[in-house]
Tab-separated table of C-alpha atoms in Angstrom:
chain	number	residue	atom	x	y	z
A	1	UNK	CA	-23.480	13.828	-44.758
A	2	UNK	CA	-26.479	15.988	-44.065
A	3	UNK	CA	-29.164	17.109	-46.354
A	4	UNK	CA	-29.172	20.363	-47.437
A	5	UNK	CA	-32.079	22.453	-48.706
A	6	UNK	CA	-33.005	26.204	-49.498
A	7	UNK	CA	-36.067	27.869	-49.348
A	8	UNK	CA	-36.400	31.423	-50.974
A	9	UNK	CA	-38.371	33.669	-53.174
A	10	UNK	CA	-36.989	35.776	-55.815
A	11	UNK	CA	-38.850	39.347	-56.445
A	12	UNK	CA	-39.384	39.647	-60.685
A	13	UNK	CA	-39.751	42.953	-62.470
A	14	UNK	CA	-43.047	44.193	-62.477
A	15	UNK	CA	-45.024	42.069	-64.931
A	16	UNK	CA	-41.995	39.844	-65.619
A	17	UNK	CA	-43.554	37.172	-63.327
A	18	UNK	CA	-43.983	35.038	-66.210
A	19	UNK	CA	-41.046	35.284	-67.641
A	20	UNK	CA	-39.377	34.726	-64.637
A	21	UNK	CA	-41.010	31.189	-63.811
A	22	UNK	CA	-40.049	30.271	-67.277
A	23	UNK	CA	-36.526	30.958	-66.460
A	24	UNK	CA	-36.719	29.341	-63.215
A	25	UNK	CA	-38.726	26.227	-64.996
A	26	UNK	CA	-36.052	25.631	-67.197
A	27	UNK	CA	-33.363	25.484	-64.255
A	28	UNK	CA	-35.499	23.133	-62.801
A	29	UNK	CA	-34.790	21.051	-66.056
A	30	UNK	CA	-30.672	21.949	-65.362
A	31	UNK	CA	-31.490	20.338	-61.902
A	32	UNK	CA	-33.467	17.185	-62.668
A	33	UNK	CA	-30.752	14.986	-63.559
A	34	UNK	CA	-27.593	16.937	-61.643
A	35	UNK	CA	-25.968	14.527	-58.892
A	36	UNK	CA	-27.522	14.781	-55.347
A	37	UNK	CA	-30.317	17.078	-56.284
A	38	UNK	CA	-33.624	15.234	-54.862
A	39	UNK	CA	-36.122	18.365	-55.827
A	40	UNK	CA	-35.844	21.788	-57.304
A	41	UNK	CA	-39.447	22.859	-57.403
A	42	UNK	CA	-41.005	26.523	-58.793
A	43	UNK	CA	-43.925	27.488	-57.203
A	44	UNK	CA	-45.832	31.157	-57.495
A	45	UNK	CA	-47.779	33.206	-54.223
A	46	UNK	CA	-50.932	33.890	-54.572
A	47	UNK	CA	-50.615	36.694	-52.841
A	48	UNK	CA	-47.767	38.229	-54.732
A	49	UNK	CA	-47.571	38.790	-58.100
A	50	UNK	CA	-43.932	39.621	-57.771
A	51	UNK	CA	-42.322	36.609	-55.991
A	52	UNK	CA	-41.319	33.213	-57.260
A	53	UNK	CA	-40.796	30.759	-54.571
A	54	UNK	CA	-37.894	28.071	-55.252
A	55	UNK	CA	-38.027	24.998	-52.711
A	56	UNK	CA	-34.637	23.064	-53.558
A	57	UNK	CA	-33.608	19.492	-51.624
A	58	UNK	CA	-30.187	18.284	-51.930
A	59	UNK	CA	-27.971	14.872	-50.709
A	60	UNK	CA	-25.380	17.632	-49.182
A	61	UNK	CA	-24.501	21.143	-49.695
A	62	UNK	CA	-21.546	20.107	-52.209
A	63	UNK	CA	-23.704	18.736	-54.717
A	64	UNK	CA	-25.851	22.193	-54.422
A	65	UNK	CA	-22.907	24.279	-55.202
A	66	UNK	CA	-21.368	21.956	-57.980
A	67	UNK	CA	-25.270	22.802	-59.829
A	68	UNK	CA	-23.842	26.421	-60.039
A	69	UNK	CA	-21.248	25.041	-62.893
A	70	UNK	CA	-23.221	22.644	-64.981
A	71	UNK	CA	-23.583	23.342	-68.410
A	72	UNK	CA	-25.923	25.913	-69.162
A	73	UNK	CA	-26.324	27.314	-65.377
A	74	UNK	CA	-24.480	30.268	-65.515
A	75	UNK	CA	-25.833	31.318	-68.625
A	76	UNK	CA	-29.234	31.123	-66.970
A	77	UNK	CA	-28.702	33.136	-64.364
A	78	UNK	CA	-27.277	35.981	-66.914
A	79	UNK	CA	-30.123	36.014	-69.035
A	80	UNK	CA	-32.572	35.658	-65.858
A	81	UNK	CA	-30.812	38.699	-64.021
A	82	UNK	CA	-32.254	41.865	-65.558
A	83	UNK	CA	-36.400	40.858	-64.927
A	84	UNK	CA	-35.057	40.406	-61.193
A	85	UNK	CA	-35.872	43.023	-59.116
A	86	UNK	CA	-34.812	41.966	-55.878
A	87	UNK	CA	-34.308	38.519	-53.510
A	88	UNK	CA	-36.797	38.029	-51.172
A	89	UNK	CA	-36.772	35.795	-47.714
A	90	UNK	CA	-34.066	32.807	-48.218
A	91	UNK	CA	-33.840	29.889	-45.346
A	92	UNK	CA	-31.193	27.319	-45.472
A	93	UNK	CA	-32.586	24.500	-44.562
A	94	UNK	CA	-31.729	20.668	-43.096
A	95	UNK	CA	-34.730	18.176	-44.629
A	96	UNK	CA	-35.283	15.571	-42.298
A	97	UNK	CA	-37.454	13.650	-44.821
A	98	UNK	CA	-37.263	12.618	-48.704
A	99	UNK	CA	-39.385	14.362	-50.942
């Protein structure tokens, strides 16, 4: 089975960058212990206040979209949703080495 990864940046609400890590944080928490999941890491841009990038590593794609329906996941993204503005670049990705 091949790794699968994502690399993407989500676009917060003007001065909701904050707020929006601390969302993101806490799905990192969600991720640490879900099956297959080998990083889910939140990092911010220096030079955009807006964006929050999310690097994610995963055994296979399956185990990436089983994390959308662990307990708690879903309710993340609903209270997460209004201090997004927008989606910004998203790459799927193959990792050819472990974290």
């Amino acid at each position: 089975m091949a790794r699968f990864g994502l690399h993407g940046s989500l676009l917060a609400a003007p001065g909701q960058r904050g707020a929006l890590v601390a969302h993101m944080l806490e799905a990192a928490s969600l991720m640490k212990d879900a099956p297959g999941c080998e990083l889910y890491l939140v990092s911010t841009s220096e030079a955009d206040d807006d964006a929050v990038w999310i690097t994610e590593v995963w055994r296979g794609e399956a185990d990436h979209d089983a994390s959308l329906s662990l307990p708690g996941v879903q309710g993340l993204i609903e209270r997460a949703r209004p201090i997004i503005a927008g989606m910004g670049e998203f790459v799927r990705l193959v990792p050819q080495s472990a974290p």
